[in-house]
Amino acid sequence: MKDLFYCVGADIGGTSIKMGLYEKGEDKDGLVCKWEISTDISDNGNRILGDISDSLNRVCADKNISYDKIAGIGIGVPGPVGPDGVVHECVNLGWKSVDVCSEFKKISKIPLVIAGNDANVSALGEMWKGGGRGFDNLIMITLGTGVGGGVIIDGKILSGSIGAAGEIGHITVNPEETRQCNCKSRGCLEQYSSATGIVNIARSIMSIPEKEDISAKTVLDMAKAGDKSADKAVDTAMKYLGMALSNVACVTDPQVFVIGGGVSAAGKFLLDRIEKYYNIYSMNTLKNKEFRIAELGNDAGFYGCIKMVIDNV
Amino acid sequence: MKDLFYCVGADIGGTSIKMGLYEKGEDKDGLVCKWEISTDISDNGNRILGDISDSLNRVCADKNISYDKIAGIGIGVPGPVGPDGVVHECVNLGWKSVDVCSEFKKISKIPLVIAGNDANVSALGEMWKGGGRGFDNLIMITLGTGVGGGVIIDGKILSGSIGAAGEIGHITVNPEETRQCNCKSRGCLEQYSSATGIVNIARSIMSIPEKEDISAKTVLDMAKAGDKSADKAVDTAMKYLGMALSNVACVTDPQVFVIGGGVSAAGKFLLDRIEKYYNIYSMNTLKNKEFRIAELGNDAGFYGCIKMVIDNV
């Protein structure tokens, strides 16, 4: 396609849908606008795809963009996407089995619809426009309420045989754990290195009254300020993460690890710990990889969705 | 290419080079012959590539095959192969940095030369003609003196950014380990689940006199015959393997695991243990993958080398 065309990204989360519209032509190559709408999970999330289509229509009308110039849309969903583009379950959206691509094509008449897992499209977004710029083999880790992961090989998302590649948060890092993870297994990375995990570790080694609310940010700030117990909590969480990433490296040998999510706001303080433990647990050949902080925040997802479209137009 | 052509595989090991010649045409598609020559590691392994070329010349003359019908050769080497096809170190061959592809092209005049890591080409071979037939996303594990690994994604070898993908034997499974692995790290899978690892575990829990030689096969046979201590040793080794494979699944979500190498002769007895622990440590979504025993033995490598050529002719 040489003429000017548009690509859309829509990253569906449990509370809001982040969207972006991108133009691409001979002398144009950039984001036109981004916006968000709230996620309506009533009626088993049946309104979500229609809402995305309506919202896109309004934005196109606003911007005087002819709808038939839209080459395609990428849609990020919070659950595994099968190789056929079918989502089998998104608990947060109320979805059971939804054929996102066929359904959205029917609603919108957009010729190209590609679905991707939210953590995977974020990884692709960060590679394209964020902390992973200049690399095409990367691992992205999102440290939020849970631990999300995305694997990019040769510039493309690795989805896996049933869409479950990149589930790095469920790597077993402590086989002796007795508490169950949300995934029903025990001792998953997510139990220690997520925001929730950091708080749990802090509670177990610091004297925080049961009733007192404490956030991962507080623990990280205390650690940065020199509090020894807080430091120990962060260190434990990052030890597990460094070890897990050294194990991931044994599998895919990436160029770079990009760390995102709320916890990553702690920046270099955090990266230094992760790198330290990564190098302790890595075999010689795999030591000294690059570690970067993600740059796109909540925009990473729709950027990745747009990139999927550009790569497939 | 529609006319009859030939592809060659040469899998270089520390003591011998396994070779295969394959013909492919409209009504022909199969191995013509296989043979092996010994690996001459004198003079820093400088004679190895010449020996392969000479040997191939002799076989072609023998079989009355015109040398210019050879479309390409794949060469497996016991070390990481960079994306540029350069091998940076093969301790077992005495090689430092060797540009296998350029050098072999010069010696042989064969138009297409592709180099691959030995564990990776074995994985590809097993996918094509062995235990992984019918799958295109697989993980192969070779349980021998060490633990080798190969990752196949969409029918192709995953090499990684510096050729170190698939180093599954160096996944950390026991961060508390004090003994050093050959890779200089501690607590690697290879320290427990290789033939050497099984023997070490057996020695630590069975009363075997220091002087007495014991093989992994003996331990496995004793376990099969009902010896409780031997069973415990095998169980421990396979627990680590099952856990490591559940971690690999979180990264690439394969369809199947193919288990090869000398230890895999224990067959279903072994697979059952690996599967049991794999399912214990896996998240729900990734449970119940296929597990198969490798079928090609030492021929897997040259088959994989041939397949690399066929895919790139």
XYZ file of C-alpha atoms in Angstrom:
626
model
C 0.000 0.000 0.000
C 1.551 3.289 -1.056
C -1.382 5.638 -0.524
C -2.121 7.068 2.876
C -3.846 4.569 5.133
C -4.795 4.308 8.798
C -4.253 1.601 11.409
C -6.123 1.334 14.680
C -5.145 -0.167 18.008
C -7.605 -1.033 20.777
C -6.253 -2.459 24.021
C -9.132 -3.829 26.080
C -8.651 -3.789 29.839
C -11.048 -4.679 32.630
C -11.996 -1.045 33.294
C -11.072 0.900 30.143
C -10.187 0.437 26.491
C -7.167 2.410 25.286
C -7.291 3.280 21.619
C -4.959 4.865 19.087
C -5.251 5.893 15.433
C -2.115 5.889 13.321
C -1.554 7.253 9.828
C 0.956 5.894 7.391
C 1.745 7.168 3.932
C 4.661 8.308 1.836
C 5.329 11.420 3.936
C 3.223 10.623 6.980
C 4.047 8.161 9.717
C 2.694 8.842 13.168
C -0.069 8.767 15.736
C -3.065 10.939 14.837
C -4.709 10.682 18.239
C -5.293 8.434 21.213
C -8.308 8.196 23.485
C -10.012 5.844 25.894
C -13.500 4.575 26.574
C -14.752 2.641 29.546
C -15.191 -1.115 29.352
C -18.806 -2.147 29.653
C -18.669 -5.657 31.083
C -22.455 -5.915 31.537
C -24.253 -8.627 29.511
C -21.119 -10.831 29.572
C -19.096 -8.119 27.850
C -21.234 -8.411 24.732
C -21.184 -4.646 24.113
C -17.415 -4.254 24.106
C -16.691 -4.807 20.413
C -19.643 -2.662 19.323
C -18.479 0.138 21.639
C -15.009 0.052 20.065
C -16.498 0.265 16.585
C -18.853 3.130 17.527
C -16.076 5.064 19.197
C -13.817 4.648 16.169
C -16.621 5.870 13.896
C -17.013 9.002 15.996
C -13.278 9.741 15.997
C -13.062 9.231 12.220
C -16.008 11.591 11.688
C -14.390 14.137 14.017
C -11.074 13.991 12.206
C -12.660 13.875 8.756
C -11.077 10.497 8.036
C -12.827 8.326 5.477
C -13.637 4.972 7.115
C -12.507 3.029 4.033
C -8.969 4.331 4.527
C -8.686 2.151 7.644
C -6.480 -0.764 6.655
C -6.931 -2.699 9.824
C -7.351 -2.848 13.583
C -5.409 -4.735 16.214
C -7.279 -5.697 19.363
C -5.541 -6.543 22.627
C -7.435 -8.731 25.091
C -6.666 -9.759 28.691
C -6.498 -13.507 28.056
C -4.900 -16.109 25.780
C -5.665 -15.785 22.070
C -5.550 -19.037 20.102
C -3.760 -19.351 16.745
C -7.207 -19.065 15.089
C -7.745 -15.646 16.710
C -10.368 -17.022 19.061
C -10.284 -15.951 22.704
C -11.338 -18.817 24.914
C -11.843 -17.007 28.178
C -11.384 -13.470 29.485
C -12.581 -13.533 33.068
C -12.160 -9.744 33.451
C -14.439 -9.034 30.482
C -17.048 -11.687 31.215
C -16.151 -13.379 27.906
C -16.329 -17.099 27.339
C -15.305 -18.164 23.803
C -15.298 -15.103 21.509
C -14.108 -15.073 17.898
C -12.853 -11.491 18.139
C -11.647 -11.234 14.536
C -14.773 -12.549 12.781
C -17.117 -10.668 15.086
C -15.333 -7.356 14.757
C -15.107 -7.697 10.967
C -18.875 -8.202 10.866
C -19.558 -5.159 13.063
C -17.036 -2.784 11.531
C -16.432 -3.879 7.926
C -12.696 -3.252 8.553
C -10.884 -5.692 6.258
C -8.068 -6.726 8.627
C -8.698 -7.553 12.292
C -5.947 -9.112 14.404
C -6.326 -10.124 18.038
C -3.458 -10.445 20.488
C -2.940 -11.037 24.187
C -2.558 -7.745 26.103
C 0.881 -8.531 27.582
C 2.119 -9.650 24.163
C 0.911 -6.555 22.308
C 2.485 -4.366 25.024
C 5.803 -6.102 24.398
C 5.466 -5.390 20.685
C 4.527 -1.760 21.391
C 7.595 -1.263 23.605
C 9.797 -2.801 20.910
C 8.376 -0.463 18.292
C 8.102 2.850 20.100
C 9.280 2.367 23.684
C 12.057 0.958 25.859
C 12.846 -1.807 23.388
C 13.494 0.427 20.351
C 16.355 -0.879 18.236
C 15.891 -4.503 19.313
C 13.856 -7.288 17.732
C 14.399 -10.128 20.217
C 13.067 -9.040 23.557
C 11.232 -10.107 26.658
C 8.860 -7.699 28.318
C 7.816 -8.102 31.940
C 4.941 -6.087 33.395
C 5.084 -5.789 37.175
C 1.610 -4.789 38.310
C -1.024 -6.524 40.414
C 0.302 -9.662 38.695
C 3.370 -10.333 36.559
C 2.684 -10.275 32.813
C 5.092 -11.269 30.097
C 5.548 -11.006 26.365
C 8.090 -12.651 24.087
C 9.189 -11.026 20.823
C 11.231 -13.093 18.382
C 12.549 -11.488 15.194
C 10.168 -8.585 15.651
C 7.048 -10.740 15.989
C 4.948 -11.811 18.965
C 5.506 -15.405 20.062
C 1.963 -16.601 20.809
C 2.571 -20.286 21.418
C 0.513 -23.306 20.422
C -2.569 -22.306 22.447
C -1.792 -18.618 22.943
C -0.133 -19.095 26.333
C 3.473 -18.203 25.465
C 4.940 -15.427 27.584
C 3.164 -16.467 30.804
C 6.377 -15.641 32.621
C 4.556 -14.713 35.823
C 3.783 -18.396 36.280
C 7.318 -19.707 36.162
C 7.881 -21.705 39.365
C 10.573 -19.955 41.389
C 9.900 -21.518 44.784
C 8.840 -25.172 44.658
C 8.520 -25.209 48.470
C 5.718 -22.593 48.507
C 2.526 -23.711 50.258
C 0.275 -20.759 49.271
C -1.642 -21.177 46.028
C -1.207 -18.768 43.122
C -4.226 -17.475 41.158
C -3.276 -20.004 38.471
C -3.801 -22.862 41.027
C -0.104 -23.762 41.006
C 2.286 -22.850 43.849
C 5.489 -20.813 44.005
C 4.931 -18.757 40.832
C 7.049 -15.665 40.135
C 3.872 -13.571 40.351
C 3.536 -14.498 44.046
C 6.767 -12.627 44.842
C 7.681 -10.042 42.218
C 4.338 -8.367 41.482
C 3.222 -5.299 43.443
C 1.109 -7.685 45.528
C 4.093 -9.995 46.004
C 6.371 -7.205 47.173
C 3.774 -6.123 49.747
C 3.336 -9.717 50.945
C 7.078 -10.180 51.395
C 7.315 -6.815 53.180
C 4.498 -7.816 55.535
C 6.272 -11.052 56.367
C 9.560 -9.386 57.345
C 8.580 -5.855 58.423
C 6.410 -5.071 61.428
C 3.428 -3.593 59.605
C 0.138 -3.688 61.560
C -2.343 -6.061 59.882
C -4.851 -3.209 59.423
C -2.418 -0.775 57.859
C -2.584 -0.435 54.097
C 0.794 -0.431 52.448
C 1.611 -0.235 48.746
C 4.524 -1.627 46.772
C 5.482 1.979 46.044
C 5.800 2.685 49.780
C 8.005 -0.385 50.245
C 10.169 0.653 47.282
C 10.422 4.249 48.504
C 11.421 3.043 51.974
C 14.030 0.745 50.451
C 15.423 3.612 48.372
C 15.564 5.750 51.524
C 17.708 3.110 53.199
C 15.226 1.133 55.304
C 16.897 -2.240 55.751
C 13.767 -4.384 56.080
C 12.131 -2.755 53.069
C 15.363 -3.257 51.177
C 15.363 -6.921 52.103
C 11.787 -7.268 50.817
C 12.613 -5.641 47.485
C 15.806 -7.669 47.242
C 13.938 -10.946 47.749
C 11.331 -10.019 45.132
C 14.006 -9.046 42.604
C 16.103 -12.124 43.366
C 13.200 -14.294 42.222
C 12.683 -12.100 39.155
C 16.376 -12.128 38.207
C 16.450 -15.912 38.515
C 13.272 -16.331 36.463
C 14.648 -14.075 33.726
C 17.912 -16.033 33.632
C 15.737 -19.104 33.034
C 13.810 -17.340 30.273
C 17.138 -16.413 28.654
C 18.111 -20.116 28.540
C 15.024 -20.687 26.408
C 14.951 -17.751 23.945
C 18.289 -15.888 24.358
C 16.837 -12.371 23.919
C 18.809 -9.166 23.362
C 17.021 -7.168 26.017
C 14.585 -7.327 28.926
C 12.100 -4.454 29.154
C 10.532 -3.963 32.595
C 7.163 -2.203 32.758
C 4.086 -1.873 34.959
C 3.519 0.292 38.024
C 6.411 -1.199 40.016
C 8.860 -0.221 37.242
C 8.460 3.435 38.272
C 11.230 2.632 40.776
C 13.561 2.801 37.752
C 17.285 2.170 37.966
C 17.079 1.148 41.636
C 14.955 -1.788 40.524
C 16.856 -2.594 37.312
C 20.159 -2.800 39.204
C 18.734 -5.458 41.517
C 17.198 -7.465 38.683
C 20.447 -7.344 36.693
C 22.527 -8.331 39.699
C 20.512 -11.496 40.312
C 20.116 -12.210 36.606
C 23.889 -12.352 36.287
C 24.295 -14.477 39.414
C 21.971 -17.175 38.071
C 22.898 -17.010 34.363
C 25.316 -19.264 32.566
C 28.409 -17.450 31.253
C 27.259 -17.265 27.627
C 24.029 -15.536 28.604
C 25.312 -12.998 31.140
C 25.233 -9.217 30.628
C 22.058 -8.777 28.612
C 20.476 -5.332 28.312
C 17.825 -4.271 30.840
C 15.544 -1.294 30.110
C 12.563 0.387 31.738
C 9.409 0.486 29.598
C 8.514 3.945 28.291
C 4.961 3.840 26.975
C 2.967 3.112 30.146
C -0.634 2.271 29.313
C -0.119 3.237 25.664
C 2.150 0.234 24.971
C -0.831 -2.014 24.248
C -2.478 0.036 21.512
C 0.909 0.787 19.942
C 1.545 -2.960 19.726
C -1.912 -3.470 18.230
C -1.148 -0.875 15.556
C 2.213 -2.509 14.833
C 0.531 -5.906 14.300
C -1.630 -4.275 11.623
C 1.277 -2.455 9.931
C 3.220 -5.746 9.764
C 0.310 -7.535 8.139
C -1.138 -4.948 5.738
C 13.600 -26.685 -7.610
C 11.641 -29.343 -9.439
C 14.490 -31.508 -10.762
C 16.066 -34.143 -8.579
C 18.498 -32.629 -6.082
C 20.443 -33.771 -3.041
C 20.812 -32.368 0.467
C 23.530 -33.309 2.896
C 23.626 -33.304 6.687
C 26.818 -33.466 8.747
C 26.515 -33.535 12.535
C 29.932 -32.917 14.051
C 30.528 -34.466 17.470
C 33.671 -34.608 19.586
C 34.549 -38.138 18.446
C 32.660 -38.725 15.204
C 30.812 -36.928 12.433
C 27.457 -38.440 11.451
C 26.485 -37.779 7.860
C 23.456 -38.350 5.677
C 22.652 -37.836 1.992
C 19.059 -37.176 1.037
C 17.461 -37.075 -2.394
C 14.441 -35.025 -3.286
C 12.647 -34.861 -6.595
C 9.202 -35.253 -8.051
C 8.961 -38.977 -7.267
C 11.890 -39.322 -4.882
C 12.006 -38.201 -1.290
C 14.237 -40.110 1.078
C 17.610 -40.898 2.572
C 20.100 -42.354 0.084
C 22.636 -43.353 2.695
C 24.160 -42.457 6.030
C 27.705 -42.937 7.265
C 30.167 -41.663 9.819
C 33.763 -40.554 9.930
C 35.917 -39.869 12.952
C 36.494 -36.323 14.142
C 40.114 -35.268 13.787
C 40.590 -32.631 16.473
C 44.351 -32.341 15.912
C 45.658 -28.951 14.705
C 42.791 -27.148 16.517
C 40.220 -29.062 14.519
C 41.414 -27.444 11.284
C 40.978 -30.648 9.288
C 37.337 -31.235 10.183
C 35.620 -29.309 7.380
C 38.044 -30.677 4.745
C 37.403 -34.223 5.984
C 33.643 -33.727 5.633
C 34.073 -32.460 2.068
C 36.438 -35.313 1.087
C 34.128 -37.902 2.577
C 31.132 -36.464 0.729
C 33.107 -36.514 -2.524
C 33.896 -40.188 -2.048
C 30.266 -41.082 -1.284
C 29.021 -39.139 -4.316
C 31.568 -40.905 -6.545
C 30.531 -44.272 -5.073
C 26.843 -43.607 -5.677
C 27.404 -42.041 -9.078
C 25.890 -38.771 -7.947
C 26.977 -35.654 -9.800
C 28.403 -33.182 -7.273
C 26.568 -30.249 -8.883
C 23.235 -31.852 -7.967
C 23.971 -31.110 -4.301
C 21.747 -28.182 -3.394
C 23.180 -27.631 0.044
C 24.638 -28.968 3.257
C 23.637 -28.400 6.850
C 26.373 -28.664 9.456
C 25.686 -29.283 13.143
C 28.314 -28.145 15.631
C 28.657 -28.674 19.396
C 28.534 -24.987 20.368
C 26.522 -21.804 19.853
C 26.185 -20.586 16.269
C 25.713 -16.830 15.875
C 23.082 -15.323 13.576
C 25.878 -14.710 11.041
C 26.640 -18.463 10.940
C 29.912 -17.974 12.804
C 30.801 -20.410 15.587
C 32.602 -18.585 18.359
C 33.905 -21.513 20.348
C 33.630 -25.294 20.210
C 35.770 -26.583 23.045
C 35.244 -30.232 21.996
C 36.551 -29.567 18.476
C 39.424 -27.264 19.424
C 37.727 -24.452 17.469
C 37.943 -20.802 18.395
C 36.054 -18.495 16.007
C 35.209 -20.402 12.807
C 33.055 -19.066 9.971
C 31.713 -22.516 9.120
C 29.525 -21.400 6.209
C 32.097 -19.313 4.315
C 34.888 -21.806 4.922
C 32.883 -24.816 3.830
C 31.634 -23.010 0.714
C 35.242 -22.286 -0.241
C 36.331 -25.896 0.290
C 33.362 -27.619 -1.284
C 31.804 -25.230 -3.833
C 28.393 -26.279 -2.482
C 26.125 -23.231 -3.006
C 24.172 -23.399 0.257
C 25.842 -24.067 3.613
C 23.910 -23.644 6.848
C 25.345 -24.136 10.326
C 23.304 -24.995 13.405
C 23.874 -25.937 17.015
C 23.863 -29.737 17.497
C 21.028 -29.801 20.060
C 18.944 -27.498 17.869
C 19.408 -29.541 14.684
C 18.530 -32.706 16.633
C 15.273 -31.063 17.706
C 14.513 -30.226 14.078
C 15.396 -33.764 12.998
C 13.055 -35.294 15.585
C 10.287 -32.938 14.462
C 10.757 -33.950 10.836
C 11.332 -37.694 11.045
C 11.235 -38.744 14.684
C 9.272 -38.485 17.913
C 7.988 -34.999 17.078
C 6.384 -35.891 13.724
C 3.133 -34.029 13.186
C 4.093 -31.098 15.443
C 5.771 -27.811 14.599
C 6.108 -26.223 18.042
C 8.262 -28.479 20.167
C 10.934 -28.620 22.792
C 13.541 -31.352 22.615
C 15.565 -32.356 25.654
C 18.607 -34.600 25.325
C 19.511 -36.387 28.546
C 23.101 -37.545 28.165
C 26.313 -36.629 29.961
C 24.754 -33.159 30.055
C 21.255 -31.887 29.315
C 20.864 -30.420 25.838
C 17.861 -28.565 24.529
C 16.357 -27.354 21.296
C 13.381 -25.096 20.670
C 11.319 -25.336 17.483
C 8.790 -22.592 16.738
C 6.549 -22.888 13.666
C 8.793 -25.587 12.255
C 12.010 -23.564 12.538
C 14.907 -23.627 14.982
C 14.890 -20.799 17.521
C 18.569 -19.800 17.655
C 18.388 -16.700 19.818
C 20.257 -13.426 19.576
C 23.717 -14.956 20.075
C 22.900 -18.580 19.269
C 22.277 -19.578 22.872
C 18.529 -20.270 22.777
C 17.548 -23.749 23.943
C 20.213 -23.967 26.669
C 17.586 -25.630 28.822
C 20.180 -27.644 30.752
C 21.263 -24.407 32.396
C 17.914 -23.375 33.802
C 18.387 -22.848 37.557
C 16.276 -25.415 39.382
C 17.967 -25.284 42.775
C 19.158 -21.836 43.823
C 20.530 -23.305 47.077
C 23.081 -25.537 45.287
C 26.698 -25.029 46.368
C 28.405 -27.203 43.708
C 29.355 -25.409 40.496
C 27.984 -26.491 37.122
C 30.245 -26.710 34.046
C 28.748 -23.367 32.972
C 30.132 -21.751 36.189
C 26.632 -21.149 37.565
C 25.077 -23.244 40.371
C 21.943 -25.365 40.577
C 21.456 -25.946 36.837
C 19.043 -28.632 35.600
C 22.034 -30.444 34.067
C 23.448 -31.054 37.566
C 20.449 -33.265 38.423
C 18.685 -34.645 35.375
C 21.583 -35.678 33.129
C 23.024 -39.214 33.296
C 25.774 -37.733 35.478
C 23.200 -35.978 37.653
C 21.161 -39.141 38.203
C 24.304 -40.984 39.288
C 25.283 -38.146 41.641
C 21.849 -38.122 43.256
C 21.930 -41.918 43.545
C 25.355 -41.785 45.228
C 24.082 -39.236 47.718
C 21.118 -41.342 48.840
C 22.138 -44.963 48.124
C 25.008 -46.749 49.826
C 27.259 -47.210 46.807
C 30.970 -47.694 47.616
C 33.030 -44.694 46.397
C 35.124 -46.980 44.156
C 32.207 -48.729 42.507
C 31.296 -47.543 39.049
C 27.600 -47.093 38.552
C 25.746 -45.859 35.475
C 22.488 -43.964 35.118
C 21.157 -47.032 33.313
C 21.853 -49.180 36.391
C 20.059 -46.693 38.633
C 17.097 -46.589 36.248
C 16.986 -50.390 35.958
C 17.081 -50.737 39.751
C 14.275 -48.164 40.067
C 12.191 -50.048 37.498
C 12.815 -53.281 39.433
C 11.387 -51.644 42.561
C 14.476 -50.530 44.482
C 13.193 -47.705 46.673
C 16.399 -45.684 46.948
C 17.035 -45.881 43.193
C 13.440 -44.875 42.649
C 13.920 -41.881 44.914
C 17.004 -40.828 42.924
C 15.179 -41.058 39.591
C 12.174 -39.305 41.080
C 14.293 -36.389 42.308
C 16.007 -36.041 38.925
C 12.683 -36.085 37.076
C 11.071 -33.695 39.544
C 13.651 -31.082 38.594
C 13.153 -31.859 34.899
C 9.357 -31.662 35.120
C 9.594 -28.334 36.916
C 12.095 -26.929 34.397
C 9.866 -27.997 31.493
C 6.835 -26.364 33.100
C 8.928 -23.165 33.187
C 9.898 -23.586 29.543
C 6.204 -23.985 28.681
C 5.468 -20.611 30.324
C 7.857 -19.061 27.819
C 7.075 -20.776 24.493
C 3.873 -22.831 25.042
C 4.941 -25.788 22.849
C 2.702 -28.617 21.630
C 5.049 -31.405 22.677
C 8.191 -32.261 24.595
C 10.471 -34.837 22.969
C 12.904 -36.568 25.339
C 16.070 -38.042 23.836
C 19.617 -39.036 24.778
C 20.901 -42.199 26.431
C 18.766 -41.792 29.574
C 15.578 -41.729 27.446
C 16.036 -45.466 26.788
C 14.133 -45.901 30.074
C 11.047 -44.975 28.010
C 7.570 -44.733 29.491
C 8.860 -45.222 33.048
C 10.754 -41.962 32.653
C 8.066 -40.078 30.696
C 5.457 -40.827 33.356
C 7.630 -39.227 36.036
C 8.422 -36.171 33.920
C 4.752 -35.673 33.041
C 3.659 -36.095 36.643
C 5.952 -33.326 37.874
C 5.331 -31.169 34.805
C 1.629 -31.132 35.641
C 2.246 -30.453 39.326
C 4.263 -27.311 38.561
C 2.325 -26.038 35.523
C -0.368 -23.396 35.531
C -3.788 -24.717 34.530
C -3.732 -23.398 30.957
C -0.461 -25.179 30.209
C -1.140 -28.582 31.790
C -1.424 -31.840 29.819
C 1.039 -31.249 26.997
C 2.260 -34.195 24.922
C 5.437 -36.021 25.969
C 7.252 -38.308 23.515
C 10.452 -40.334 23.434
C 12.873 -39.381 20.646
C 13.174 -41.968 17.873
C 16.213 -41.146 15.768
C 19.048 -41.605 18.279
C 22.329 -40.306 16.869
C 20.766 -39.767 13.440
C 18.569 -36.880 14.665
C 21.349 -34.351 14.093
C 22.037 -35.044 10.431
C 18.320 -35.318 9.706
C 17.854 -31.846 11.180
C 20.785 -30.567 9.114
C 19.135 -31.928 5.952
C 15.813 -30.350 6.913
C 17.475 -26.928 7.319
C 18.699 -27.223 3.725
C 15.334 -28.397 2.336
C 13.622 -25.436 4.046
C 16.059 -22.972 2.509
C 16.607 -24.297 -1.033
